[in-house]
CSV table of C-alpha atoms in Angstrom, one decimal:
chain,number,residue,atom,x,y,z
M,558,UNK,CA,-23.3,-16.1,-15.0
M,559,UNK,CA,-24.9,-12.9,-13.8
M,560,UNK,CA,-23.2,-10.7,-11.2
M,561,UNK,CA,-25.2,-9.3,-8.3
M,562,UNK,CA,-25.0,-5.9,-6.7
M,563,UNK,CA,-23.3,-5.8,-3.4
M,564,UNK,CA,-26.6,-5.3,-1.5
M,565,UNK,CA,-28.1,-8.5,-2.9
M,566,UNK,CA,-25.0,-10.5,-1.9
M,567,UNK,CA,-25.3,-9.2,1.6
M,568,UNK,CA,-29.1,-9.9,1.7
M,569,UNK,CA,-28.6,-13.5,0.5
M,570,UNK,CA,-25.9,-14.0,3.1
M,571,UNK,CA,-28.2,-12.7,5.8
M,572,UNK,CA,-31.0,-15.0,4.6
M,573,UNK,CA,-28.7,-18.0,4.8
M,574,UNK,CA,-27.6,-17.0,8.3
M,575,UNK,CA,-31.3,-16.8,9.3
M,576,UNK,CA,-32.0,-20.3,8.0
M,577,UNK,CA,-29.0,-21.6,9.8
M,578,UNK,CA,-29.9,-19.9,13.1
M,579,UNK,CA,-33.5,-21.0,12.7
M,580,UNK,CA,-32.5,-24.6,12.5
M,581,UNK,CA,-30.5,-24.2,15.7
M,582,UNK,CA,-33.4,-22.5,17.5
M,583,UNK,CA,-35.8,-25.2,16.4
M,584,UNK,CA,-33.5,-28.0,17.6
M,585,UNK,CA,-33.0,-26.3,20.9
M,586,UNK,CA,-36.8,-25.7,21.4
M,587,UNK,CA,-37.7,-29.3,20.5
M,588,UNK,CA,-35.0,-30.7,22.7
M,589,UNK,CA,-36.1,-28.5,25.7
M,590,UNK,CA,-39.8,-29.4,25.1
M,591,UNK,CA,-39.0,-33.1,24.9
M,592,UNK,CA,-37.3,-33.0,28.3
M,593,UNK,CA,-40.0,-31.0,30.0
M,594,UNK,CA,-42.5,-32.9,32.1
M,595,UNK,CA,-45.8,-31.2,32.7
M,596,UNK,CA,-47.3,-31.6,36.1
M,597,UNK,CA,-51.0,-32.0,36.8
M,598,UNK,CA,-51.3,-28.4,38.0
M,599,UNK,CA,-49.9,-27.1,34.7
M,600,UNK,CA,-52.1,-29.3,32.6
M,601,UNK,CA,-54.5,-26.5,31.7
M,602,UNK,CA,-51.6,-24.4,30.4
M,603,UNK,CA,-50.5,-27.3,28.2
M,604,UNK,CA,-53.3,-26.7,25.7
M,605,UNK,CA,-52.4,-23.0,25.4
M,606,UNK,CA,-48.8,-23.9,24.9
M,607,UNK,CA,-49.6,-26.4,22.1
M,608,UNK,CA,-51.7,-23.7,20.3
M,609,UNK,CA,-48.8,-21.3,20.6
M,610,UNK,CA,-46.4,-23.9,19.3
M,611,UNK,CA,-48.6,-24.5,16.3
M,612,UNK,CA,-48.9,-20.8,15.7
M,613,UNK,CA,-45.1,-20.4,16.0
M,614,UNK,CA,-44.5,-23.2,13.4
M,615,UNK,CA,-46.9,-21.5,11.0
M,616,UNK,CA,-45.1,-18.2,11.5
M,617,UNK,CA,-41.8,-19.9,10.7
M,618,UNK,CA,-43.3,-21.4,7.5
M,619,UNK,CA,-44.6,-18.0,6.3
M,620,UNK,CA,-41.2,-16.3,6.9
M,621,UNK,CA,-39.4,-19.1,5.2
M,622,UNK,CA,-41.6,-18.9,2.1
M,623,UNK,CA,-40.9,-15.1,1.9
M,624,UNK,CA,-37.2,-15.5,2.4
M,625,UNK,CA,-37.0,-18.2,-0.3
M,626,UNK,CA,-38.7,-15.9,-2.7
M,627,UNK,CA,-36.0,-13.3,-2.0
M,628,UNK,CA,-33.3,-15.8,-2.7
M,629,UNK,CA,-34.9,-16.8,-6.0
M,630,UNK,CA,-35.4,-13.2,-7.0
M,631,UNK,CA,-39.1,-13.5,-7.4
M,632,UNK,CA,-40.1,-11.0,-4.8
M,633,UNK,CA,-42.9,-8.6,-5.7
M,634,UNK,CA,-43.7,-5.2,-4.3
M,635,UNK,CA,-46.4,-6.8,-2.2
M,636,UNK,CA,-44.0,-9.3,-0.7
M,637,UNK,CA,-41.6,-6.4,0.0
M,638,UNK,CA,-44.2,-4.9,2.3
M,639,UNK,CA,-45.4,-8.2,3.8
M,640,UNK,CA,-42.0,-9.8,4.6
M,641,UNK,CA,-40.9,-7.2,7.2
M,642,UNK,CA,-44.3,-7.5,9.0
M,643,UNK,CA,-43.9,-11.3,9.0
M,644,UNK,CA,-40.4,-11.1,10.4
M,645,UNK,CA,-41.7,-8.8,13.2
M,646,UNK,CA,-44.5,-11.3,13.9
M,647,UNK,CA,-42.0,-14.1,14.0
M,648,UNK,CA,-39.8,-12.2,16.4
M,649,UNK,CA,-42.7,-11.7,18.7
M,650,UNK,CA,-43.6,-15.4,18.5
M,651,UNK,CA,-40.0,-16.4,19.3
M,652,UNK,CA,-40.1,-14.0,22.3
M,653,UNK,CA,-43.3,-15.7,23.5
M,654,UNK,CA,-41.8,-19.1,23.2
M,655,UNK,CA,-38.7,-18.0,25.1
M,656,UNK,CA,-40.9,-16.5,27.8
M,657,UNK,CA,-42.9,-19.8,28.0
M,658,UNK,CA,-39.7,-21.8,28.3
M,659,UNK,CA,-38.4,-19.5,31.1
M,660,UNK,CA,-41.7,-20.1,33.0
M,661,UNK,CA,-41.3,-23.8,32.8
M,662,UNK,CA,-37.8,-23.7,34.3
């Protein structure tokens, strides 16, 4: 069994926390969207929301793949540069989803 430096242990812990919080966020979003009834006057916005939702799911998938590579210690220098950018994009996407949900309520 190999020991890890303290920084790696903290990083792995943070990644696990991210996955846990991500699941909670996804459940909350799906639950809220399931309960929302779109009126006829908001129908044109429905298509844009669907595209944003698909984009958001794709962003989650990209970040998850990057974080899994961190856990498995197969992270290259390229991924070291890309992962922070993907996390920032995900953060912006989550903010857009939150703003969209606030508009619906």
